CSV table of C-alpha atoms in Angstrom, one decimal:
chain,number,residue,atom,x,y,z
A,67,GLY,CA,-17.4,35.7,6.7
A,68,VAL,CA,-14.3,37.2,5.4
A,69,CYS,CA,-11.9,39.8,7.1
A,70,GLY,CA,-10.8,42.2,6.1
A,71,TRP,CA,-7.2,42.6,5.3
A,72,GLY,CA,-6.5,45.3,7.9
A,73,THR,CA,-7.8,43.3,10.5
A,74,SER,CA,-5.0,41.8,13.4
A,75,GLY,CA,-6.8,38.8,14.0
A,76,CYS,CA,-7.4,35.0,12.6
A,77,CYS,CA,-7.7,35.4,9.0
A,78,GLY,CA,-4.6,38.3,9.0
A,79,ALA,CA,-2.3,36.2,10.1
A,80,ARG,CA,-3.5,33.8,6.4
A,81,PHE,CA,-1.4,35.8,4.2
A,82,PRO,CA,1.1,35.9,2.8
A,83,ALA,CA,1.5,32.0,1.8
A,84,LEU,CA,4.5,31.6,3.0
A,85,HIS,CA,3.2,32.1,6.7
A,86,ILE,CA,1.5,28.4,7.3
A,87,LEU,CA,-0.2,28.7,10.3
A,88,PRO,CA,1.8,26.6,13.0
A,89,ALA,CA,0.3,23.6,13.6
A,90,MET,CA,2.7,20.6,14.8
A,91,SER,CA,5.8,21.9,13.4
A,92,GLU,CA,5.2,23.0,9.7
A,93,VAL,CA,8.1,22.8,7.1
A,94,THR,CA,8.8,26.5,5.9
A,95,VAL,CA,10.0,26.8,2.6
A,96,HIS,CA,13.1,28.0,4.0
A,97,GLN,CA,13.5,24.8,5.1
A,98,VAL,CA,13.5,23.0,1.7
A,99,GLN,CA,14.3,25.9,-0.8
A,100,GLY,CA,18.6,24.9,-1.9
A,101,LYS,CA,19.5,21.2,-3.6
A,102,TRP,CA,19.3,17.9,-2.5
A,103,GLN,CA,21.2,14.8,-3.6
A,104,HIS,CA,18.5,12.1,-3.7
A,105,SER,CA,19.4,8.5,-2.6
A,106,ALA,CA,19.4,7.5,-6.0
A,107,GLY,CA,21.7,9.6,-7.9
A,108,GLY,CA,21.4,12.8,-8.4
A,109,GLU,CA,20.3,16.1,-6.8
A,110,ILE,CA,17.5,18.3,-6.5
A,111,GLU,CA,16.9,21.8,-6.4
A,112,VAL,CA,13.8,22.9,-4.7
A,113,GLN,CA,13.9,27.6,-5.3
A,114,PRO,CA,10.9,29.4,-4.3
A,115,ASP,CA,9.2,31.2,-7.4
A,116,PRO,CA,9.1,34.7,-7.8
A,117,THR,CA,5.6,35.2,-6.1
A,118,GLY,CA,6.8,32.7,-3.4
A,119,LYS,CA,3.1,31.3,-3.8
A,120,SER,CA,4.9,28.1,-5.5
A,121,LEU,CA,8.3,26.0,-5.8
A,122,VAL,CA,10.1,25.4,-8.5
A,123,ILE,CA,11.0,22.1,-8.0
A,124,ILE,CA,13.8,19.9,-9.9
A,125,HIS,CA,13.7,16.7,-9.9
A,126,PRO,CA,16.8,13.9,-12.6
A,127,THR,CA,13.9,11.6,-13.3
A,128,VAL,CA,10.7,13.9,-13.1
A,129,GLY,CA,12.4,16.8,-14.3
A,130,LYS,CA,11.0,20.2,-13.8
A,131,GLN,CA,7.7,21.3,-11.7
A,132,THR,CA,5.8,24.0,-10.4
A,133,MET,CA,3.7,23.4,-7.4
A,134,ASP,CA,1.3,25.2,-5.3
A,135,VAL,CA,3.8,25.9,-1.6
A,136,SER,CA,0.4,24.7,0.4
A,137,LYS,CA,0.8,22.0,-1.5
A,138,PHE,CA,4.1,20.1,-1.2
A,139,LEU,CA,3.7,21.9,2.1
A,140,THR,CA,1.2,20.2,4.3
A,141,ALA,CA,0.3,20.2,7.7
A,142,SER,CA,1.5,16.3,7.9
A,143,GLY,CA,4.9,16.5,6.6
A,144,LEU,CA,5.8,17.0,2.3
A,145,ASP,CA,3.9,16.1,-0.1
A,146,TYR,CA,5.4,16.1,-4.2
A,147,PHE,CA,2.4,14.3,-6.0
A,148,GLY,CA,1.0,12.2,-3.6
A,149,PHE,CA,4.6,11.1,-2.5
A,150,LYS,CA,4.7,11.9,1.5
A,151,GLY,CA,8.2,13.0,3.4
A,152,LYS,CA,8.9,13.9,6.4
A,153,LEU,CA,12.0,16.5,6.7
A,154,GLU,CA,14.5,16.0,9.9
A,155,GLY,CA,17.4,18.6,9.7
A,156,ASP,CA,18.9,17.3,7.0
A,157,LYS,CA,17.1,14.5,5.4
A,158,ILE,CA,14.0,14.4,4.1
A,159,SER,CA,12.1,11.0,4.0
A,160,TRP,CA,10.5,9.7,1.6
A,161,ASN,CA,7.4,6.7,1.8
A,162,ASN,CA,8.5,5.1,-1.1
A,163,GLY,CA,12.1,4.6,0.4
A,164,VAL,CA,13.6,7.4,-0.9
A,165,THR,CA,16.0,9.9,1.2
A,166,TRP,CA,17.0,13.7,0.5
A,167,ILE,CA,20.2,14.4,1.9
A,168,LYS,CA,20.8,18.5,2.1
A,169,VAL,CA,24.0,19.3,0.2
A,170,GLY,CA,23.6,23.3,-0.4
């Protein structure tokens, strides 16, 4: 069954969406928001939308995209339209050879 909002048990921890249950080393919105330098040139900007449920990602080649936080930040790392990324410090390494370096 579904727990009520008032319970402090398992289900209560699932809300709001920003507080994803800690698995291995889950990435948080705070860690990915900001400006990133694309290894092929250009800057990516990642910001949460006003609801906090989605991320607005402005990419030099793809343009502006809005993605569900839970789709971008997965238990196994980052997922950007099927590309898998791994956050290591101030760098995201993607499985297509691209890296994003945090600049602000």
